[in-house]
CSV table of C-alpha atoms in Angstrom, one decimal:
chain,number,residue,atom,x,y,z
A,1191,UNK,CA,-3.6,9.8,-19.6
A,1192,UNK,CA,-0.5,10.8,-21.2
A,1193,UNK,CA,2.1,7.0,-21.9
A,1194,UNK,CA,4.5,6.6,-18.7
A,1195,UNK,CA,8.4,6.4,-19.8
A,1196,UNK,CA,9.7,2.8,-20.1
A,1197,UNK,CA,10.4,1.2,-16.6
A,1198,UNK,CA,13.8,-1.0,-15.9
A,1199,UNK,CA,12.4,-4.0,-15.8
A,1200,UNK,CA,12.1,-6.4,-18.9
A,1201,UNK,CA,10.5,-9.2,-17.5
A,1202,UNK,CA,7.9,-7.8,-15.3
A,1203,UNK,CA,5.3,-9.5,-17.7
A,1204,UNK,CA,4.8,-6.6,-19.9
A,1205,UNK,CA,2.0,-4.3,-17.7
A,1206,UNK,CA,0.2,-1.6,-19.2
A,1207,UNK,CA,2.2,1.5,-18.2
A,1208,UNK,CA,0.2,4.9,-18.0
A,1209,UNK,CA,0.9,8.1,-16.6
A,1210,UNK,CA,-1.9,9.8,-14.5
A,1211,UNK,CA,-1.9,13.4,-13.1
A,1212,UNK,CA,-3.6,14.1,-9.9
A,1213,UNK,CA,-5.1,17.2,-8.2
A,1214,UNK,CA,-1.8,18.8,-7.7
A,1215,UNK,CA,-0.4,18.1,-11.0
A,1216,UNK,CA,2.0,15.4,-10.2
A,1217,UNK,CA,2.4,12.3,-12.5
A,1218,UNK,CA,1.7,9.2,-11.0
A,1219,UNK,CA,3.2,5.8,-12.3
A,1220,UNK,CA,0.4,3.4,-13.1
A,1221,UNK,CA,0.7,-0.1,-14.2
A,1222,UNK,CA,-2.0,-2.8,-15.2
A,1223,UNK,CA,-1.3,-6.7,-15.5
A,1224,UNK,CA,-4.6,-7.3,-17.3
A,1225,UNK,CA,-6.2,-10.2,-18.1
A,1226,UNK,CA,-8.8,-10.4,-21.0
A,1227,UNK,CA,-12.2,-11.6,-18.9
A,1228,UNK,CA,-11.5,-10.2,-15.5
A,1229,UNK,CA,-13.2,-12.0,-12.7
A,1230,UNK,CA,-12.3,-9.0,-10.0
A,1231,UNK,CA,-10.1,-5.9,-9.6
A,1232,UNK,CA,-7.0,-5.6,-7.3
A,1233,UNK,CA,-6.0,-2.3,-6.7
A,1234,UNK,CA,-2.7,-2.5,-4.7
A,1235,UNK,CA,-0.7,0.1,-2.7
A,1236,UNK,CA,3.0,-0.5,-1.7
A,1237,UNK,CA,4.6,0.5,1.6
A,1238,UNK,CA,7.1,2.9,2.3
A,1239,UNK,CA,10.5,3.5,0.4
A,1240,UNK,CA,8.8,0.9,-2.1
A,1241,UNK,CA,7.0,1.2,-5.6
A,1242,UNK,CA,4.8,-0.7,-7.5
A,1243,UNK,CA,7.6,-3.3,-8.9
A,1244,UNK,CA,9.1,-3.9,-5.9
A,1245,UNK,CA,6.0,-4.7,-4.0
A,1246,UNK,CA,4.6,-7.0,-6.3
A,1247,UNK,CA,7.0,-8.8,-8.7
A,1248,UNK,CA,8.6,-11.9,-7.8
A,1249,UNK,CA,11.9,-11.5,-5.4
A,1250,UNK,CA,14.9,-11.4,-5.6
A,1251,UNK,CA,15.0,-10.8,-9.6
A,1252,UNK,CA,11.3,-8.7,-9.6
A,1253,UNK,CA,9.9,-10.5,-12.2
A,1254,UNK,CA,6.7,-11.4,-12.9
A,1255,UNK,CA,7.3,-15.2,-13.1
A,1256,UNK,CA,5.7,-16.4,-9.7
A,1257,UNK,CA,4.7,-12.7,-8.8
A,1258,UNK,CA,1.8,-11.8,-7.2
A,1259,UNK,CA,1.0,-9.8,-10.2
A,1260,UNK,CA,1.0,-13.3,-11.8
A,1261,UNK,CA,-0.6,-15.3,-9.2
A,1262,UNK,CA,-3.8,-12.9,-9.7
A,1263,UNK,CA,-3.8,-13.3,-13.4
A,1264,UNK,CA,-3.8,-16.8,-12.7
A,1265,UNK,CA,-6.9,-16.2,-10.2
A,1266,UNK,CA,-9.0,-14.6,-12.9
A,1267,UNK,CA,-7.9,-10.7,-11.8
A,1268,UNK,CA,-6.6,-7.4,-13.6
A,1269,UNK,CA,-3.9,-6.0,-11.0
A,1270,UNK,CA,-3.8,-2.5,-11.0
A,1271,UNK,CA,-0.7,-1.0,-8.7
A,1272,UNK,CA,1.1,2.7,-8.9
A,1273,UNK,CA,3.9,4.0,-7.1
A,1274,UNK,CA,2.5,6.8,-4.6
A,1275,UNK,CA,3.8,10.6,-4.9
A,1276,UNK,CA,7.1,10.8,-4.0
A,1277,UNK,CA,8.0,7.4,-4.3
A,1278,UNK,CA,9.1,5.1,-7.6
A,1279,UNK,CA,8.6,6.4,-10.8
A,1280,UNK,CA,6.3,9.5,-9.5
A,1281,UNK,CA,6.6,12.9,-9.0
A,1282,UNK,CA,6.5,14.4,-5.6
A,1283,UNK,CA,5.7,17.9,-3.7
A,1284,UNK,CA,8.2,20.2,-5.2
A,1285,UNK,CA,10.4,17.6,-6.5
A,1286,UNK,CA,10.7,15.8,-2.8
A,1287,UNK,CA,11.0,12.0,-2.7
A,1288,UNK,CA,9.6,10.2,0.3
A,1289,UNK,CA,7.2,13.0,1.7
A,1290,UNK,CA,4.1,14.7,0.9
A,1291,UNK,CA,2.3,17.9,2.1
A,1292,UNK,CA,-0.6,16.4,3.4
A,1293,UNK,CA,-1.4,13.2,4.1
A,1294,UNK,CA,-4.7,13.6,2.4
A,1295,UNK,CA,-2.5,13.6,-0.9
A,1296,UNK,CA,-2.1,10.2,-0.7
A,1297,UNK,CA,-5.2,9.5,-0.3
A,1298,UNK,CA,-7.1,11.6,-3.1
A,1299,UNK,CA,-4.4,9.9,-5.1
A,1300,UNK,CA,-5.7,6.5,-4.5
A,1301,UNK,CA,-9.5,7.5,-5.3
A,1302,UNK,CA,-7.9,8.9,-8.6
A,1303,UNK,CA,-6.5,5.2,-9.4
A,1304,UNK,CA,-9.6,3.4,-8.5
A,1305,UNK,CA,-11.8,5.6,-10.3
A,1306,UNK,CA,-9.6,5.1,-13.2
A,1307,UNK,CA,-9.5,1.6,-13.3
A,1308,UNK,CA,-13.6,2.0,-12.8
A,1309,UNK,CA,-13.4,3.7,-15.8
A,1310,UNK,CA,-11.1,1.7,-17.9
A,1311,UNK,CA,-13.4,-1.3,-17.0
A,1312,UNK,CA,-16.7,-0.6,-17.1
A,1313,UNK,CA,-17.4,-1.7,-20.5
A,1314,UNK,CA,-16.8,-5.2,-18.9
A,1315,UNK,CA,-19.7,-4.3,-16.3
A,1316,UNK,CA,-19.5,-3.4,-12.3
A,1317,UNK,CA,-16.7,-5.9,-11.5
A,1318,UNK,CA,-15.5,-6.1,-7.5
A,1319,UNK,CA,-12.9,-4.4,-6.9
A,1320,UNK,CA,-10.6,-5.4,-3.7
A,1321,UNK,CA,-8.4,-2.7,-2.0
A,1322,UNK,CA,-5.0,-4.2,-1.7
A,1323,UNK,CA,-2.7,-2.1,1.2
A,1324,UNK,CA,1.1,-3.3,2.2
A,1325,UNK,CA,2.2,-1.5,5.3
A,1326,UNK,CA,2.1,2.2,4.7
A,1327,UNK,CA,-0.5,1.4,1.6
A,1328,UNK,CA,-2.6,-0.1,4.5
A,1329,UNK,CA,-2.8,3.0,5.8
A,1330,UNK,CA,-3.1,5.1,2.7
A,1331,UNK,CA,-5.8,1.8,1.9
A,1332,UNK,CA,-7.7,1.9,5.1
A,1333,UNK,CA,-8.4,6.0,4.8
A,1334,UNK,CA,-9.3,5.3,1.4
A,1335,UNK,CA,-11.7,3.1,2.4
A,1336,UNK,CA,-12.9,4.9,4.6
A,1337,UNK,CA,-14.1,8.0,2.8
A,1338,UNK,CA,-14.6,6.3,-0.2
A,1339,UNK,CA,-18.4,7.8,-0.5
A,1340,UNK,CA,-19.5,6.1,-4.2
A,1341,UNK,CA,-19.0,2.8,-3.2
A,1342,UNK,CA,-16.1,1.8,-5.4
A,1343,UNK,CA,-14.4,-0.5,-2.9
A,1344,UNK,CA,-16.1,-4.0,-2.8
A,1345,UNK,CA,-13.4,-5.0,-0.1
A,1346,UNK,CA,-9.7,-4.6,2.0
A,1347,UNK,CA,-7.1,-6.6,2.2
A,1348,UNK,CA,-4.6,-5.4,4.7
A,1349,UNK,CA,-0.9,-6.8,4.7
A,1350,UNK,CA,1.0,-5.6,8.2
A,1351,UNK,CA,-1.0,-2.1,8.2
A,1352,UNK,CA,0.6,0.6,9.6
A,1353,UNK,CA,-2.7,2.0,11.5
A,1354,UNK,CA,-0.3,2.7,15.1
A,1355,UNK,CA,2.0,4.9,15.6
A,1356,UNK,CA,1.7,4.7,20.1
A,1357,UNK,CA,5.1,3.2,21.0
A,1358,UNK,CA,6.9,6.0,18.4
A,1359,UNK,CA,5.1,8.7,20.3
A,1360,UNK,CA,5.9,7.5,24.0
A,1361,UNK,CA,9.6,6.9,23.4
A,1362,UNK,CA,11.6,9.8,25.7
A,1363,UNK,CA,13.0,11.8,22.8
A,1364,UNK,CA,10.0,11.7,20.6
A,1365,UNK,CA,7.9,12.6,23.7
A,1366,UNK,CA,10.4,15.9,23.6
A,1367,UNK,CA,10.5,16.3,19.7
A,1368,UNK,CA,6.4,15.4,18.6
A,1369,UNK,CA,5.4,19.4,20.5
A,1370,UNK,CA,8.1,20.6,17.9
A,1371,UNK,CA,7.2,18.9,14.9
A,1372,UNK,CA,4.7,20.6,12.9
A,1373,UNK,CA,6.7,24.5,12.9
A,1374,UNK,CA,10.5,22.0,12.4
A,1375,UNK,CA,8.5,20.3,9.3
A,1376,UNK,CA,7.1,23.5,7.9
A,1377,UNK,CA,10.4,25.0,8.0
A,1378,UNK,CA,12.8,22.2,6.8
A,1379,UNK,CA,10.4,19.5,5.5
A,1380,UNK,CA,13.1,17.5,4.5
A,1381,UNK,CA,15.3,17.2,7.7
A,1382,UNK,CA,16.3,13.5,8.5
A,1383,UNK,CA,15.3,12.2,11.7
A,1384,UNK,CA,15.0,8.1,12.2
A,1385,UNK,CA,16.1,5.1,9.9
A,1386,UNK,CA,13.5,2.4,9.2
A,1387,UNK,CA,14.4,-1.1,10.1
A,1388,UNK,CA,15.6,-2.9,8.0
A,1389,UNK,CA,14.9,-6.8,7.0
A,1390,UNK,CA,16.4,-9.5,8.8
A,1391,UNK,CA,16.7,-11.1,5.5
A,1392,UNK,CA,19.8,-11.1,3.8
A,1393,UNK,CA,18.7,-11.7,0.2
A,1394,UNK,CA,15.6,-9.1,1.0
A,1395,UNK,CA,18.1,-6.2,2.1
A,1396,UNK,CA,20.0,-6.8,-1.3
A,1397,UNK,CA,16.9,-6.6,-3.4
A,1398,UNK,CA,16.1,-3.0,-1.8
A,1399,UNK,CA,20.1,-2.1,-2.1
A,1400,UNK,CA,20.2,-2.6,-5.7
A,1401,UNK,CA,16.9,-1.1,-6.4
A,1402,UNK,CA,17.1,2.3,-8.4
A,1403,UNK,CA,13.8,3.5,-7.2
A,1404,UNK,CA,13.4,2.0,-3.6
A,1405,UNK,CA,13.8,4.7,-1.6
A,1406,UNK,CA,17.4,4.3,0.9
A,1407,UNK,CA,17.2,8.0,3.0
A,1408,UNK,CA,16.1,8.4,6.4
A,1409,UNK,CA,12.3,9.6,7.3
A,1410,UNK,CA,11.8,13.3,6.7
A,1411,UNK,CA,10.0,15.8,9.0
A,1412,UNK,CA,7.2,16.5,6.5
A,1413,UNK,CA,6.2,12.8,6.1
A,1414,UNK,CA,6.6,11.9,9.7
A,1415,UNK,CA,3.8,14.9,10.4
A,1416,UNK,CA,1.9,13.9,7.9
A,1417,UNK,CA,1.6,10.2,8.7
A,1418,UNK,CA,0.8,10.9,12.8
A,1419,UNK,CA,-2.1,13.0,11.0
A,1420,UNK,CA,-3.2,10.1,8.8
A,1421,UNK,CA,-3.0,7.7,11.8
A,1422,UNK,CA,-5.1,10.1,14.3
A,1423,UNK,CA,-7.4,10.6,11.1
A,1424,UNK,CA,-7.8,6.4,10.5
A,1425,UNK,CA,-8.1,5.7,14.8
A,1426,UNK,CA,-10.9,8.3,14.4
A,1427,UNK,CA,-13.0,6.5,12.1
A,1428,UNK,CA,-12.3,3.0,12.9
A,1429,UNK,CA,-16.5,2.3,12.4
A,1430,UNK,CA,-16.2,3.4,8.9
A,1431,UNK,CA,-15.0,0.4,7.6
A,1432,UNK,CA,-18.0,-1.5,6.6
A,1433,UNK,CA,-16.3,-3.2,3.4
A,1434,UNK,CA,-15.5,-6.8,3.9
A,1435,UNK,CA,-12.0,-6.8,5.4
A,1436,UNK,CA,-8.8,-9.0,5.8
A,1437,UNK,CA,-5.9,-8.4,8.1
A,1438,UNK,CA,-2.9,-10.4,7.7
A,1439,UNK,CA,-0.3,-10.1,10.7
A,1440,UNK,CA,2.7,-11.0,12.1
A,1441,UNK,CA,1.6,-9.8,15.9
A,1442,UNK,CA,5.7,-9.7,16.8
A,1443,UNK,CA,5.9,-7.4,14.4
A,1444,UNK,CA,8.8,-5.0,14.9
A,1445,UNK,CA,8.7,-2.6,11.9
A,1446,UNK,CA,5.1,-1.7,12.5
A,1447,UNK,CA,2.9,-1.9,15.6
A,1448,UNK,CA,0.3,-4.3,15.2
A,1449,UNK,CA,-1.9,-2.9,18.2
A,1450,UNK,CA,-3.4,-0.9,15.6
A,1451,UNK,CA,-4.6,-3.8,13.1
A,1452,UNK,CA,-6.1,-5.3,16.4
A,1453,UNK,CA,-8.6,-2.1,16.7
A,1454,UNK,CA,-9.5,-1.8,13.2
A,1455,UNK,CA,-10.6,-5.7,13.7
A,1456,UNK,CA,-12.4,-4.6,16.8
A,1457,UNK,CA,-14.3,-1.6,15.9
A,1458,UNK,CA,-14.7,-2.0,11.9
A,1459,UNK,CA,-18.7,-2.3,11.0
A,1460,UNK,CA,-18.0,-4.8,8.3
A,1461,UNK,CA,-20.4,-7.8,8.3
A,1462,UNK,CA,-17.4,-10.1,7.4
A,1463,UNK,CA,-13.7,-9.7,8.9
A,1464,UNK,CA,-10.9,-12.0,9.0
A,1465,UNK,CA,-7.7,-11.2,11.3
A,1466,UNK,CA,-5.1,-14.2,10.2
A,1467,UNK,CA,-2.1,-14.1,12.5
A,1468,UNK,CA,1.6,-15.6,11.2
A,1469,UNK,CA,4.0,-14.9,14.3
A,1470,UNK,CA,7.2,-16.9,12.5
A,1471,UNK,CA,7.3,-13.9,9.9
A,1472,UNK,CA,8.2,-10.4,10.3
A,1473,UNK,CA,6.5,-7.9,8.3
A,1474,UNK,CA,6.9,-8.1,4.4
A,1475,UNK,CA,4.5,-11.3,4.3
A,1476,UNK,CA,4.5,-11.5,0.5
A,1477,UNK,CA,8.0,-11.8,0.3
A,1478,UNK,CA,9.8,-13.8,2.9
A,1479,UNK,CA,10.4,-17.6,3.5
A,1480,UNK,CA,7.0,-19.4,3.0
A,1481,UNK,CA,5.2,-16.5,1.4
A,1482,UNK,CA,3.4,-18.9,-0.9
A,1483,UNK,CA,0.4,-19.4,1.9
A,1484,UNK,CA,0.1,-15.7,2.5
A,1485,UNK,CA,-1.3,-16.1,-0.9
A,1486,UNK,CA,-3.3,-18.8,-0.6
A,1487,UNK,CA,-5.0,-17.1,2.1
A,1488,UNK,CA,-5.6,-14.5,0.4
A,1489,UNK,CA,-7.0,-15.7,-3.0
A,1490,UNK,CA,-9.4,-18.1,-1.3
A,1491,UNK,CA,-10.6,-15.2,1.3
A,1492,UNK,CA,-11.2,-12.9,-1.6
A,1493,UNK,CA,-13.2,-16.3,-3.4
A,1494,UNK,CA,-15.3,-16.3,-0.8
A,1495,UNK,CA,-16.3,-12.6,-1.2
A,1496,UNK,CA,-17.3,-12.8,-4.9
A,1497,UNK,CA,-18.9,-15.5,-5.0
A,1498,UNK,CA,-18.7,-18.8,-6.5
A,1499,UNK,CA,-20.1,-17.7,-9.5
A,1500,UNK,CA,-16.1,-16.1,-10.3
């Protein structure tokens, strides 16, 4: 692990900032708000366009003051989150931002983290560690999950998972464009097709705005590819998931399609799993009006996991 250069933001409660290279020899930007006797491990992924900061410090001023970073500290957790390749503060394919060259990428990347973090904490013993996905992370999350073979994963927490991708795919000019996709993505990887949605909320749009690293470009060819082959790959193995499992929703979600959530619900193998709906939000939960009881949902779900001896 080689030190990570110093980040914009001076009050994001001073994190441990690392630099880790993965398989393909790209830094990734890692950052730890430790505490000193952890009672559990979050490990949390951002969505798309995001990073690490913006997913997990307190809006609209990111800082860590009232953070979920914080609020896990707080709960007796070390947070561990990284901005994926591409995105943030880390390097991507060939110098690309928002893409990758396979979706698997993403994915190896986030066993890389976890085993870190295993690493970094096992003098502390075997703590559980809970798999923390936001969107696109719950995708990236739920694959991870999936194939995680050495058990490393003690449980998921999903936040508005990207795990559908069936109304994109039946609209009439994707139906047209999706046959054409994989040779126009080889070719020009980087060609622009859609615009994400953006938030409805004023004072959330301004935070991404003003960001430096939140990514503001349109969806690129490569990525779009890659993420129908990570969605086919997650429907796939729905059964796979035998981790305990919490799905927060907003089922009017318009930036993701919820359908797929609903499945993983259905068909998951895990013994215990929790589907909390919250149809007056839209689809960053952790960040919009009344965010406080996503929280509290989530802290007292993951309580129940441990045990009440943490």
């Amino acid at each position: 692990m080689a030190s990570a250069s110093a980040d914009p933001y001076p009050d994001d409660g001073s994190p441990t900032k690392e630099t880790l290279k993965n398989k393909q020899g790209l830094s990734l930007a890692c950052f730890l708000w430790e505490v000193q006797q952890p009672k559990f491990i979050v490990v949390g992924l951002h969505g798309y366009s995001a990073h690490a900061h913006i997913e997990w410090m307190m809006h609209p001023k990111l800082t860590y003051e009232g953070s979920w970073a914080q609020k896990f500290n707080k709960a007796g957790a070390s947070l561990c989150a990284y901005d994926h390749q591409s995105f943030g503060r880390s390097e991507g394919w060939h110098g690309y931002k928002a893409t990758c060259q396979h979706f698997d990428d993403f994915v190896d990347d986030a066993h890389l983290v976890i085993k870190t973090v295993r690493q970094r904490t096992k003098s502390q013993g075997r703590l559980p560690l809970i798999l923390l996905g936001m969107s696109m992370g719950g995708l990236i999350a739920t694959r991870t999950t999936q194939t995680d073979s050495e058990g490393d994963i003690d449980a998921l927490i999903l936040m508005s998972p990207m795990l559908s991708l069936e109304k994109v795919k039946a609209k009439p000019i994707n139906r047209i464009l999706l046959p054409l996709l994989g040779a126009v993505s080889a070719v020009l990887p980087n060609l622009a097709l859609g615009e994400k949605e953006e938030s409805p909320f004023p004072e959330e749009r301004e935070v991404e705005q003003n960001d430096p690293y939140f990514y503001k470009g349109r969806i690129r060819t490569r990525f779009a590819k890659e993420n129908l082959a990570g969605v086919a790959k997650v429907e796939a193995d729905l059964a796979k998931v035998a981790v305990p499992m919490l799905i927060l929703v907003n089922p009017d979600d318009t930036l993701v399609e919820p359908d797929g959530a609903y499945r993983l619900h259905k068909e998951a193998s895990s013994k215990e799993k929790t589907l909390l709906e919250f149809p007056d939000r839209w689809h960053a939960l952790h960040h919009e009006p009344g965010n406080e009881v996503i929280f509290e949902h989530t802290i007292e779900w993951i309580k129940k996991q441990i045990g009440p001896d943490n």
